[in-house]
């Protein structure tokens, strides 16, 4: 949290010696508060003052890194409760669950199913990033380690859900280099679990019977010097878990209570085992409200398509619209003889328009040029979607590839028709509908 | 040192709006917390789930939903079956056949459907227009008239036709007005302001603040609703305290993730499952952001979403 100039001033030596380049300590403090200067620029600041300042200016929620190499992910580091205030920084990550309680065939089926989901959406690879490996009650170290080893074969970052320090230690022996999370510290085992996690250099997950137990355990672990933690907020039921997820995040961000300033784990298998549609609903809920890692029973295309789309939307910069790549997008099996439609690169416009075009069944070459990621009217008003920009893109990129010389422009920029006819000799310019919903009828009528 | 849990108290609350008559009513709103924040204050009225039916019948429905309605031959049959769905709180009739760019059914035919549905069920009703603002001006006014005394929600009142629709529904026939705006807090507020200026009581207005399918610009929906709830509760803005009804199905079933057949996209797996999850996840996100009611199509979505609501209450 940002400190005020007055709060910083209280920590300065109040010498007014000007060595920092400011006329007074107060002036210096105001600059530090604005972020224009660094506290170290005063040579007379005591170590304690610097330490207490860096503590006070530390982000309210830690950024925790899990996994290794290309499978490394940052969790947490959030600064706001709502995305319109500032961008959420660390995407929710999803894990599919494996358990020693599953028979071999079931485990093999899951391991075969997980890699099937792997696709790209607006420049982002979508796949099951994490695997949760649960050590069920009664399983021994050999059985658990065997399962962990098998799961490790997928090459995905793992969460070891295990509260027995000895078993955890054995399992980490075979996988610690991939930097899994060890999830299972609680009030009765945290010292031993802490030793195992720190020895292996992995993040430790903290759980407990209620929020107080989690709070005290995190505080105790911090006292032992471990701040490489996540908090498993999964409670006895859905209601308690949702309360935990919100309260932990809110305590950290709104109330500056740094003991809860860690990312969270929500385990839907524990809450709704066997009810896949309820898990789907909850995965969405906890993506919206404060789950850093969500563990699910399955993540096939049915779950992934909506969930990853939702995540991609929620974790965007509210100031910066999502853009799609410029290019020619063939729809409904379009070829070089298919009609050309153009619109802007604003992702929302692209998705809505291309969806309607797909519904029409008409083969179309959808041409997207750089319009600054703005909507049709906004980019037109800003001069980024004009007769000049469109014709330039068509001549340079479309004419060499497409033979058809019919171009449909959005109805909202019908005024561009004359200009485009002048700039694109040989092309027939057709004014399309104003709204995407009218596209299906328009395209069918056009045929 | 135990965790010091600080509740977030608001002195304002969302308006309470009751739909329907007799002992079969549902009440939306009344809460003074962010959605499902029962740890701040108990939830007064949990969000509700409506089942969408269309004057175009069953043809456009996904397979699983079609199977549920098997044997239904009339709109009355369909309405009864919808009302009986597990988890359903109300029925939402969409008059999409009125669209001049589609079937362009005459208003009288649509009113006949409205009456048939209303006579078949005694549950609370919500009626949506055909998306065409001119047609809706006359159509929805007639709907309001035809359903006088049923205390229904007449949705699809927009900036372009609020005078015709709002006056008929809210003033002449005493229905609840569903004010529809396009994913922007200022537009939502503006429509509520002009609607109340017609003389309609703010307590008789619900909002559809616009919606999207998850993955399709959904961030605007999240932030619009987050900000509306923030202003309604935090700033006691009484022009944003109307409960929110969000039609979900009409957004989610048309996107390619839900509509592509398994034959076209074999790796995506069964179409029905994709459609259900798209509907369920979008609805759950809407509810997390502040919808006081969602309108869904598939019986399994209705069951799952109402189960989630009960689990959170
Ligand atoms: S250098 Fe330090 S002590 Fe000197 S004026 Fe600047 S802030 Fe004050």
XYZ file of C-alpha atoms and ligand atoms in Angstrom:
768
model
C 0.000 0.000 0.000
C 1.196 3.485 -0.767
C 2.224 5.531 2.258
C 1.309 9.195 2.488
C 3.963 11.894 2.452
C 3.285 12.598 6.124
C 3.806 8.952 7.078
C 7.120 8.903 5.231
C 8.132 12.242 6.717
C 7.829 10.779 10.209
C 10.587 8.322 9.303
C 13.068 10.861 7.898
C 15.807 12.352 10.106
C 14.204 15.813 9.603
C 17.611 17.417 9.066
C 16.596 19.462 6.029
C 20.216 19.089 4.819
C 19.206 19.153 1.124
C 21.624 16.333 0.239
C 18.840 14.483 -1.497
C 18.331 17.486 -3.748
C 15.093 18.513 -2.089
C 14.776 21.739 -0.080
C 13.269 19.960 2.932
C 12.678 16.472 4.272
C 8.967 17.124 3.805
C 9.447 17.903 0.116
C 11.511 14.738 -0.237
C 8.802 12.719 1.505
C 6.139 14.004 -0.861
C 8.250 12.949 -3.839
C 8.752 9.478 -2.396
C 5.029 9.163 -1.800
C 4.405 10.022 -5.459
C 6.978 7.467 -6.527
C 9.203 10.168 -8.059
C 12.125 9.394 -5.727
C 13.348 6.380 -3.821
C 13.778 6.370 -0.074
C 17.427 5.304 -0.468
C 18.185 8.687 -2.029
C 18.360 10.174 1.453
C 21.800 9.182 2.810
C 20.732 9.772 6.402
C 17.828 7.337 6.537
C 18.295 4.692 9.237
C 18.211 0.995 8.373
C 15.183 0.484 10.583
C 13.334 3.261 8.790
C 14.140 1.728 5.393
C 13.100 -1.719 6.597
C 9.800 -0.519 7.983
C 9.145 1.447 4.819
C 9.797 -1.455 2.494
C 7.537 -3.593 4.684
C 4.807 -0.954 4.467
C 5.182 -0.445 0.740
C 5.390 -4.176 -0.060
C 2.471 -5.349 -2.182
C -0.450 -6.582 -0.087
C -0.412 -9.993 -1.736
C 2.725 -11.925 -2.540
C 3.519 -13.241 -5.979
C 4.298 -16.924 -5.658
C 5.971 -18.873 -8.430
C 5.282 -22.544 -8.988
C 6.603 -24.971 -11.589
C 9.797 -24.792 -13.598
C 10.904 -23.789 -17.070
C 8.085 -23.384 -19.573
C 5.670 -24.709 -16.945
C 6.385 -21.967 -14.424
C 3.395 -19.899 -13.325
C 2.987 -16.840 -11.148
C 0.124 -16.813 -8.680
C -1.233 -13.919 -6.645
C 0.330 -10.469 -6.590
C -3.133 -8.944 -6.919
C -3.737 -5.384 -5.773
C -7.484 -4.912 -6.239
C -10.790 -6.621 -5.470
C -12.457 -5.734 -8.778
C -11.039 -5.828 -12.286
C -12.312 -2.370 -13.244
C -10.021 -0.861 -10.597
C -6.850 -2.290 -12.066
C -5.844 -5.336 -14.093
C -5.834 -8.667 -12.300
C -2.274 -9.830 -12.773
C -2.127 -13.592 -12.244
C -4.566 -15.807 -14.082
C -6.415 -18.557 -12.304
C -4.765 -21.902 -13.091
C -6.690 -25.135 -13.333
C -5.659 -28.585 -12.150
C -7.146 -31.987 -12.900
C -7.228 -34.343 -9.951
C -5.575 -37.746 -9.599
C -5.791 -39.779 -6.416
C -4.291 -42.907 -4.885
C -7.914 -43.912 -4.350
C -8.392 -44.294 -8.124
C -7.665 -47.627 -9.757
C -4.983 -47.875 -12.381
C -7.373 -47.837 -15.307
C -8.997 -44.643 -14.034
C -5.602 -42.991 -13.551
C -4.494 -44.012 -17.044
C -7.725 -42.709 -18.524
C -7.197 -39.326 -16.844
C -3.585 -39.168 -17.949
C -4.683 -39.847 -21.514
C -7.508 -37.308 -21.313
C -5.544 -34.348 -19.898
C -3.268 -33.634 -22.909
C -6.207 -33.755 -25.325
C -7.202 -30.217 -24.438
C -4.580 -28.060 -26.124
C -5.525 -25.198 -28.422
C -4.954 -21.548 -29.070
C -7.386 -18.693 -28.465
C -6.472 -15.090 -29.303
C -2.768 -15.772 -29.034
C -2.948 -17.752 -25.813
C -2.253 -21.460 -25.440
C -5.071 -23.171 -23.595
C -4.294 -26.457 -21.864
C -4.521 -28.125 -18.493
C -1.634 -26.418 -16.756
C -1.649 -28.289 -13.469
C -2.231 -31.755 -12.085
C -3.326 -32.308 -8.501
C -2.064 -35.592 -7.036
C -3.920 -36.556 -3.898
C -2.610 -38.923 -1.291
C -5.732 -40.511 0.153
C -6.014 -41.669 3.736
C -4.191 -44.970 4.193
C -1.999 -44.772 1.102
C 1.668 -45.500 1.752
C 4.757 -43.729 0.498
C 5.430 -46.301 -2.207
C 1.924 -46.094 -3.678
C 1.875 -42.294 -3.567
C 5.349 -41.900 -5.005
C 4.457 -44.267 -7.825
C 1.399 -42.182 -8.678
C 3.370 -38.924 -8.486
C 6.012 -40.368 -10.758
C 3.385 -41.430 -13.243
C 1.714 -38.031 -13.168
C 5.077 -36.315 -13.566
C 5.361 -38.038 -16.928
C 2.813 -35.563 -18.291
C 5.286 -32.736 -17.781
C 2.692 -30.526 -16.113
C 3.287 -28.693 -12.852
C 1.912 -30.690 -9.954
C 0.217 -30.030 -6.656
C 1.007 -32.741 -4.144
C -2.018 -32.946 -1.875
C -0.488 -34.777 1.039
C -0.398 -34.028 4.751
C 2.018 -36.749 5.827
C 5.536 -35.258 5.939
C 7.263 -38.612 5.456
C 5.208 -39.555 2.409
C 5.564 -36.022 1.027
C 9.308 -36.207 1.446
C 9.502 -39.455 -0.503
C 7.292 -38.089 -3.282
C 9.266 -34.873 -3.557
C 12.424 -36.892 -4.038
C 11.170 -37.913 -7.471
C 9.729 -34.580 -8.606
C 11.123 -31.624 -6.671
C 13.000 -30.232 -9.674
C 9.709 -29.550 -11.414
C 8.791 -27.301 -8.463
C 5.414 -28.716 -7.499
C 3.315 -27.280 -4.689
C 3.232 -29.339 -1.512
C -0.285 -28.778 -0.170
C -0.994 -30.125 3.294
C 0.416 -28.020 6.134
C -1.972 -27.698 9.067
C -1.736 -26.759 12.748
C -0.595 -30.245 13.764
C 2.071 -30.916 11.136
C 3.319 -27.562 9.902
C 6.795 -27.746 11.406
C 7.607 -31.055 9.765
C 5.909 -30.039 6.506
C 7.835 -26.798 6.505
C 11.096 -28.694 6.827
C 10.157 -30.969 3.912
C 8.993 -28.107 1.666
C 11.957 -25.835 2.332
C 14.439 -28.697 1.921
C 12.915 -29.448 -1.488
C 12.606 -25.740 -2.335
C 8.882 -25.905 -3.102
C 5.824 -23.815 -2.256
C 3.875 -25.012 0.777
C 0.072 -25.066 0.891
C -1.607 -24.294 4.205
C -4.949 -25.647 5.305
C -6.910 -25.886 8.524
C -10.303 -26.491 10.076
C -11.264 -22.841 9.783
C -9.803 -19.466 8.862
C -8.295 -18.957 12.314
C -6.296 -22.158 12.039
C -5.063 -21.146 8.607
C -4.205 -17.687 9.851
C -2.240 -18.969 12.835
C -0.447 -21.572 10.740
C 0.602 -19.017 8.122
C 1.830 -16.723 10.908
C 3.777 -19.589 12.488
C 5.333 -20.554 9.146
C 6.304 -16.948 8.467
C 7.945 -16.922 11.877
C 9.963 -19.933 10.794
C 11.062 -17.870 7.808
C 8.834 -19.430 5.142
C 6.936 -16.929 3.026
C 6.688 -19.210 0.023
C 3.102 -20.232 0.702
C -0.360 -20.690 -0.756
C -3.563 -21.009 1.249
C -5.963 -23.857 0.573
C -9.319 -22.215 1.259
C -11.384 -25.353 0.630
C -13.763 -25.721 3.560
C -16.396 -28.244 4.561
C -18.868 -27.079 1.921
C -19.374 -24.658 -0.953
C -20.622 -21.828 1.229
C -17.706 -21.971 3.631
C -15.205 -22.240 0.783
C -16.608 -19.198 -0.991
C -16.524 -17.251 2.277
C -12.910 -18.303 2.840
C -11.844 -17.346 -0.673
C -13.380 -13.887 -0.425
C -12.335 -13.206 3.174
C -8.720 -14.197 2.628
C -8.434 -12.000 -0.461
C -10.292 -9.125 1.142
C -8.215 -9.223 4.303
C -5.054 -8.996 2.201
C -6.118 -6.347 -0.285
C -8.616 -4.189 1.535
C -7.466 -4.508 5.123
C -3.724 -4.866 4.444
C -3.525 -7.995 6.558
C -0.435 -9.550 5.008
C -0.762 -12.842 6.841
C -3.475 -13.661 4.306
C -1.553 -12.080 1.443
C -1.050 -15.355 -0.425
C -2.665 -17.038 -3.435
C -5.427 -19.567 -2.874
C -6.273 -23.149 -3.802
C -9.909 -24.238 -4.220
C -10.536 -27.970 -4.518
C -13.835 -28.647 -6.299
C -13.373 -32.399 -6.113
C -13.649 -32.130 -2.349
C -16.799 -30.000 -2.684
C -18.766 -31.639 -5.491
C -17.302 -35.007 -6.363
C -19.177 -36.682 -9.182
C -21.319 -33.642 -9.990
C -19.546 -32.306 -13.060
C -22.050 -29.596 -13.898
C -21.942 -28.228 -10.377
C -18.151 -28.272 -10.601
C -18.439 -26.328 -13.855
C -20.566 -23.689 -12.131
C -18.150 -23.495 -9.220
C -15.077 -23.308 -11.455
C -16.625 -20.220 -13.011
C -17.580 -18.759 -9.625
C -14.092 -19.185 -8.191
C -12.458 -17.839 -11.339
C -14.488 -14.694 -10.757
C -13.959 -14.590 -7.040
C -10.489 -15.218 -5.967
C -9.360 -18.759 -6.726
C -5.686 -18.814 -7.781
C -5.642 -22.576 -8.372
C -8.831 -24.531 -8.974
C -8.741 -28.337 -8.766
C -11.343 -30.158 -10.854
C -12.327 -33.731 -11.514
C -12.086 -33.291 -15.252
C -11.222 -30.646 -17.770
C -12.310 -31.785 -21.201
C -13.195 -29.451 -24.046
C -16.695 -29.100 -22.603
C -15.300 -27.435 -19.478
C -12.240 -25.840 -21.076
C -13.904 -23.891 -23.883
C -16.106 -21.728 -21.654
C -13.717 -21.631 -18.694
C -10.631 -20.523 -20.597
C -12.705 -18.020 -22.554
C -14.015 -16.590 -19.293
C -10.536 -16.430 -17.811
C -9.151 -14.747 -20.897
C -11.838 -12.089 -20.601
C -11.611 -11.517 -16.858
C -7.832 -11.255 -16.743
C -7.497 -8.450 -19.251
C -6.433 -4.861 -18.774
C -9.663 -2.878 -18.319
C -7.988 0.047 -20.063
C -6.720 -1.951 -23.012
C -9.172 -3.689 -25.315
C -8.374 -7.146 -26.570
C -7.163 -7.236 -30.132
C -7.168 -10.032 -32.666
C -4.331 -10.504 -35.122
C -4.702 -8.799 -38.451
C -5.119 -11.122 -41.416
C -7.544 -12.961 -43.670
C -9.755 -15.359 -41.761
C -11.474 -17.889 -44.050
C -14.923 -18.745 -42.676
C -17.143 -21.670 -43.695
C -14.466 -23.091 -45.962
C -13.900 -19.886 -47.930
C -11.436 -19.928 -50.831
C -9.957 -17.289 -53.115
C -13.266 -16.846 -54.915
C -15.304 -16.147 -51.786
C -16.631 -12.715 -50.938
C -14.583 -10.405 -48.691
C -15.965 -8.810 -45.518
C -13.985 -6.448 -43.378
C -14.253 -5.169 -39.841
C -12.022 -3.929 -37.035
C -9.527 -5.856 -34.874
C -11.421 -5.223 -31.618
C -11.782 -8.768 -30.243
C -15.398 -8.369 -29.204
C -16.426 -7.113 -32.641
C -14.465 -9.886 -34.292
C -16.054 -12.602 -32.169
C -19.593 -11.374 -32.534
C -19.261 -10.762 -36.279
C -17.395 -13.971 -37.084
C -19.897 -15.957 -35.016
C -22.782 -14.603 -37.087
C -20.860 -15.222 -40.302
C -20.323 -18.826 -39.259
C -24.012 -19.164 -38.545
C -24.854 -17.951 -42.034
C -23.032 -20.880 -43.600
C -21.818 -18.571 -46.391
C -18.099 -18.894 -47.275
C -16.456 -15.577 -46.431
C -12.955 -14.145 -46.316
C -13.048 -12.028 -43.181
C -10.361 -9.377 -43.401
C -9.117 -7.783 -40.201
C -6.806 -4.808 -40.475
C -5.178 -2.812 -37.680
C -7.804 -0.482 -36.227
C -6.141 0.063 -32.875
C -8.303 -2.500 -31.112
C -11.266 -0.155 -31.164
C -14.895 -0.698 -32.134
C -16.089 0.256 -35.625
C -17.362 3.735 -34.853
C -14.605 4.610 -32.401
C -11.812 3.550 -34.725
C -13.501 5.330 -37.635
C -13.728 8.509 -35.549
C -10.076 8.116 -34.584
C -9.061 7.756 -38.229
C -7.874 4.199 -37.670
C -10.538 2.562 -39.804
C -10.747 4.717 -42.900
C -10.808 4.499 -46.685
C -7.040 4.833 -46.587
C -6.295 2.174 -43.975
C -8.736 -0.333 -45.435
C -7.674 0.141 -49.057
C -3.998 -0.044 -48.147
C -4.505 -3.311 -46.332
C -6.625 -4.743 -49.152
C -4.105 -3.852 -51.840
C -1.095 -5.095 -49.894
C -2.479 -8.201 -48.260
C -5.747 -9.255 -49.852
C -5.386 -8.645 -53.579
C -2.420 -11.031 -53.900
C -4.384 -13.830 -52.220
C -8.066 -13.396 -53.039
C -9.577 -13.262 -56.518
C -13.061 -12.116 -55.581
C -13.474 -8.358 -55.882
C -16.523 -7.838 -53.721
C -15.952 -6.100 -50.383
C -18.596 -5.748 -47.686
C -18.007 -2.965 -45.146
C -19.846 -2.487 -41.827
C -23.077 -0.499 -42.142
C -21.883 1.898 -39.462
C -19.192 3.192 -41.836
C -21.367 3.362 -44.957
C -19.861 6.814 -45.523
C -16.611 5.133 -46.597
C -18.210 3.597 -49.688
C -17.329 6.407 -52.121
C -13.803 6.806 -50.837
C -13.164 3.070 -51.064
C -14.570 2.867 -54.593
C -12.087 5.561 -55.590
C -9.165 3.939 -53.801
C -9.901 0.342 -54.787
C -10.450 0.282 -58.541
C -12.016 -2.942 -59.730
C -13.722 -3.617 -56.426
C -17.447 -3.589 -55.819
C -18.029 -2.018 -52.400
C -21.155 -3.275 -50.620
C -22.533 -1.707 -47.458
C -23.350 -4.392 -44.902
C -25.757 -4.229 -41.962
C -25.202 -1.949 -38.985
C -25.494 -4.724 -36.413
C -23.894 -8.170 -36.420
C -27.218 -9.860 -35.660
C -28.464 -8.809 -39.093
C -25.537 -10.497 -40.842
C -27.089 -13.919 -41.323
C -30.072 -12.560 -43.226
C -27.908 -10.082 -45.131
C -25.467 -12.742 -46.277
C -28.192 -15.168 -47.294
C -29.953 -12.450 -49.275
C -26.689 -11.493 -50.923
C -26.186 -14.958 -52.359
C -3.704 -14.145 17.408
C -6.878 -15.148 15.560
C -7.940 -13.754 12.214
C -9.705 -10.440 12.571
C -12.622 -10.779 10.157
C -13.907 -7.364 9.174
C -17.401 -7.385 7.673
C -18.230 -5.032 4.833
C -21.463 -3.304 5.810
C -23.580 -1.268 3.454
C -26.474 0.887 4.548
C -28.111 0.634 1.149
C -29.794 -2.353 -0.420
C -31.044 -3.641 -3.738
C -34.779 -3.026 -4.281
C -37.159 -5.857 -3.581
C -39.312 -6.784 -6.556
C -41.930 -9.510 -6.412
C -43.066 -11.154 -9.635
C -46.291 -13.091 -10.060
C -49.443 -13.325 -7.983
C -51.031 -15.488 -5.329
C -48.878 -18.023 -3.562
C -46.686 -18.635 -6.633
C -44.481 -15.557 -6.546
C -40.742 -15.015 -6.584
C -38.974 -12.090 -4.988
C -35.764 -10.641 -6.355
C -33.296 -8.350 -4.622
C -33.446 -7.045 -1.074
C -29.799 -7.802 -0.374
C -27.252 -5.416 1.078
C -24.082 -7.345 0.276
C -22.124 -8.341 -2.798
C -23.481 -11.580 -4.281
C -23.400 -14.520 -1.864
C -21.393 -12.601 0.776
C -23.407 -14.259 3.525
C -20.516 -13.657 5.906
C -21.235 -9.903 5.752
C -25.000 -10.177 6.181
C -27.484 -12.975 5.546
C -28.905 -13.187 2.039
C -32.491 -11.911 2.091
C -33.548 -13.315 -1.276
C -31.381 -15.787 -3.143
C -31.000 -15.325 -6.914
C -33.650 -17.024 -9.031
C -33.529 -19.208 -12.133
C -35.924 -18.795 -15.045
C -36.553 -21.278 -17.837
C -36.567 -19.837 -21.333
C -39.189 -20.963 -23.808
C -39.792 -19.542 -27.274
C -42.873 -18.926 -29.364
C -40.957 -20.819 -32.053
C -41.401 -23.990 -30.046
C -38.813 -26.680 -29.547
C -37.014 -26.810 -32.840
C -33.987 -24.700 -31.916
C -33.460 -26.456 -28.595
C -30.374 -28.563 -27.874
C -30.906 -32.338 -27.969
C -30.994 -32.837 -24.215
C -33.600 -30.138 -23.772
C -35.673 -31.491 -26.646
C -35.696 -34.860 -24.925
C -36.960 -33.216 -21.749
C -39.923 -31.692 -23.601
C -40.733 -34.879 -25.491
C -44.423 -35.275 -26.125
C -45.188 -31.568 -25.810
C -47.213 -30.458 -28.821
C -48.611 -27.084 -27.800
C -47.123 -23.973 -26.199
C -49.276 -24.768 -23.173
C -47.589 -28.181 -22.868
C -44.153 -26.635 -23.223
C -44.877 -23.963 -20.631
C -46.155 -26.516 -18.120
C -43.128 -28.691 -18.596
C -40.789 -25.692 -18.252
C -42.474 -24.611 -15.029
C -42.070 -28.119 -13.645
C -38.335 -28.228 -14.310
C -36.215 -29.049 -11.265
C -34.757 -25.801 -9.957
C -37.042 -23.512 -11.974
C -38.410 -20.396 -10.257
C -40.161 -18.755 -13.190
C -40.794 -19.110 -16.919
C -39.428 -16.639 -19.462
C -41.223 -16.516 -22.800
C -39.179 -15.089 -25.665
C -41.228 -13.805 -28.593
C -38.419 -14.179 -31.097
C -40.820 -15.156 -33.862
C -41.894 -11.529 -34.030
C -38.583 -10.405 -35.518
C -39.227 -8.719 -38.883
C -35.892 -10.120 -40.063
C -37.012 -13.623 -39.102
C -40.453 -15.190 -39.036
C -42.128 -11.800 -38.661
C -45.188 -13.237 -36.930
C -48.047 -10.749 -36.524
C -48.588 -9.275 -33.079
C -52.002 -10.978 -32.709
C -50.461 -14.417 -33.212
C -47.832 -13.708 -30.593
C -50.400 -12.429 -28.124
C -52.295 -15.671 -28.619
C -49.122 -17.535 -27.642
C -48.646 -15.289 -24.618
C -52.191 -15.980 -23.473
C -51.873 -19.701 -24.043
C -48.707 -19.811 -21.935
C -50.141 -17.599 -19.209
C -53.283 -19.715 -18.974
C -51.262 -22.927 -18.787
C -49.054 -22.005 -15.829
C -49.583 -20.126 -12.596
C -45.867 -19.542 -11.947
C -44.302 -16.064 -12.296
C -43.769 -14.987 -15.894
C -41.215 -12.921 -17.733
C -41.808 -11.945 -21.362
C -39.032 -10.868 -23.694
C -39.509 -9.112 -27.020
C -38.233 -9.965 -30.475
C -35.102 -7.757 -30.401
C -36.559 -5.335 -32.963
C -37.286 -2.075 -31.165
C -40.128 -0.894 -33.420
C -41.950 -4.182 -33.381
C -41.395 -4.475 -29.635
C -43.029 -1.081 -29.069
C -46.401 -2.398 -30.189
C -45.851 -6.041 -29.286
C -44.799 -5.491 -25.680
C -47.542 -2.947 -25.057
C -50.035 -5.619 -26.125
C -48.286 -8.194 -23.954
C -48.637 -5.913 -20.946
C -52.326 -5.502 -21.707
C -52.972 -9.181 -22.284
C -51.379 -10.177 -18.994
C -53.029 -7.537 -16.831
C -53.310 -8.731 -13.250
C -50.513 -11.306 -13.552
C -47.764 -8.966 -12.357
C -45.280 -10.137 -14.989
C -41.963 -8.663 -16.063
C -42.102 -7.088 -19.501
C -38.477 -7.183 -20.619
C -36.784 -5.479 -23.566
C -37.688 -1.896 -22.687
C -34.887 0.030 -24.392
C -33.686 3.579 -24.833
C -35.328 3.650 -28.266
C -38.779 2.523 -27.159
C -38.971 3.163 -23.438
C -41.887 5.537 -23.789
C -44.133 3.056 -25.543
C -43.044 -0.049 -23.664
C -42.468 1.584 -20.286
C -45.731 3.504 -20.275
C -47.806 0.496 -21.281
C -46.147 -1.999 -18.970
C -45.386 0.213 -16.001
C -48.248 2.721 -16.021
C -51.242 1.472 -17.962
C -51.151 -2.189 -16.978
C -49.150 -2.245 -13.752
C -46.581 -4.780 -14.786
C -42.897 -4.784 -13.867
C -40.699 -3.065 -16.416
C -37.504 -4.810 -17.516
C -35.142 -2.042 -18.646
C -32.543 -3.294 -21.126
C -29.257 -1.510 -21.770
C -26.004 -2.450 -23.464
C -23.277 -3.307 -20.944
C -22.547 0.178 -19.632
C -23.294 1.534 -16.168
C -24.197 4.994 -17.471
C -26.607 3.663 -20.070
C -28.240 1.464 -17.443
C -28.664 4.380 -15.101
C -29.896 6.732 -17.816
C -32.637 4.304 -18.830
C -33.763 3.944 -15.224
C -33.853 7.716 -14.877
C -36.009 8.290 -17.947
C -38.213 5.328 -17.087
C -38.942 6.725 -13.637
C -39.535 10.132 -15.206
C -42.465 8.568 -17.034
C -43.946 8.184 -13.591
C -43.039 4.545 -13.074
C -42.124 3.618 -9.536
C -38.468 2.606 -9.218
C -39.662 -0.382 -7.200
C -41.402 -1.706 -10.312
C -38.290 -1.790 -12.463
C -35.790 -4.591 -12.994
C -32.718 -4.281 -15.205
C -31.158 -6.319 -17.943
C -27.834 -4.514 -18.048
C -26.670 -6.451 -21.058
C -24.897 -9.714 -21.253
C -22.413 -11.757 -23.237
C -21.269 -15.323 -23.457
C -18.172 -16.295 -21.477
C -15.207 -15.669 -23.749
C -17.028 -13.107 -25.862
C -16.213 -9.750 -24.358
C -17.477 -10.989 -21.037
C -15.135 -8.645 -19.148
C -17.512 -5.793 -19.924
C -20.363 -7.674 -18.270
C -18.299 -8.348 -15.160
C -17.189 -4.768 -14.752
C -20.578 -3.281 -15.563
C -22.266 -5.400 -12.934
C -19.474 -4.989 -10.369
C -19.711 -1.234 -10.748
C -23.500 -1.172 -10.652
C -23.582 -3.171 -7.426
C -20.795 -1.025 -6.028
C -22.702 2.180 -6.785
C -26.044 0.760 -5.621
C -24.686 -0.387 -2.267
C -21.648 1.788 -1.645
C -23.030 5.097 -2.880
C -26.714 4.405 -2.284
C -27.441 5.283 -5.918
C -31.167 4.634 -6.094
C -31.161 4.753 -9.880
C -29.025 1.590 -9.874
C -30.682 -0.357 -7.080
C -33.017 -2.311 -9.330
C -32.509 -6.093 -9.317
C -30.778 -7.481 -12.397
C -32.271 -10.206 -14.601
C -29.818 -11.669 -17.093
C -30.928 -13.710 -20.095
C -28.072 -16.188 -20.453
C -29.324 -18.829 -22.861
C -29.882 -16.458 -25.762
C -26.172 -15.578 -25.651
C -24.583 -18.933 -24.990
C -26.342 -21.398 -27.292
C -25.447 -19.539 -30.475
C -21.652 -19.437 -30.094
C -19.636 -21.991 -31.969
C -18.438 -23.769 -28.834
C -22.069 -24.681 -28.157
C -23.483 -24.895 -31.663
C -20.810 -26.797 -33.611
C -21.865 -30.406 -34.085
C -19.702 -33.242 -32.881
C -19.393 -34.361 -36.494
C -17.789 -31.024 -37.367
C -15.597 -30.845 -34.276
C -14.979 -34.457 -33.171
C -12.196 -33.510 -30.741
C -14.554 -31.194 -28.876
C -16.806 -34.085 -27.816
C -20.570 -34.206 -27.266
C -22.354 -31.012 -28.279
C -24.928 -31.096 -25.501
C -22.229 -31.156 -22.802
C -20.413 -28.199 -24.346
C -23.621 -26.237 -24.512
C -24.572 -27.025 -20.937
C -21.176 -26.046 -19.573
C -21.165 -22.821 -21.587
C -24.598 -21.961 -20.204
C -23.753 -23.023 -16.648
C -20.415 -21.223 -16.495
C -21.749 -18.020 -18.009
C -24.686 -18.074 -15.586
C -22.416 -18.701 -12.593
C -20.214 -15.779 -13.628
C -23.306 -13.569 -14.018
C -24.474 -14.534 -10.539
C -21.017 -13.898 -9.077
C -21.097 -10.409 -10.606
C -24.543 -9.481 -9.399
C -27.414 -10.963 -11.397
C -30.449 -11.444 -9.187
C -31.927 -13.840 -11.721
C -30.683 -15.738 -14.768
C -32.659 -17.176 -17.662
C -31.515 -20.584 -18.921
C -32.610 -23.143 -21.472
C -31.282 -26.616 -20.716
C -32.832 -28.613 -17.841
C -29.423 -29.760 -16.654
C -28.159 -26.177 -16.588
C -31.199 -25.110 -14.597
C -30.584 -27.931 -12.117
C -26.859 -27.217 -11.745
C -27.185 -23.453 -11.372
C -30.017 -23.661 -8.859
C -27.976 -26.208 -6.941
C -25.052 -23.800 -6.802
C -27.313 -21.012 -5.573
C -28.695 -23.218 -2.807
C -25.208 -24.335 -1.822
C -24.106 -20.718 -1.447
C -27.163 -19.399 0.358
S 18.805 14.110 2.471
Fe 17.452 13.213 3.982
S 17.798 14.462 5.739
Fe 18.619 15.604 4.084
S 16.929 16.917 3.401
Fe 16.819 15.075 2.163
S 15.441 13.814 3.307
Fe 16.061 15.354 4.730
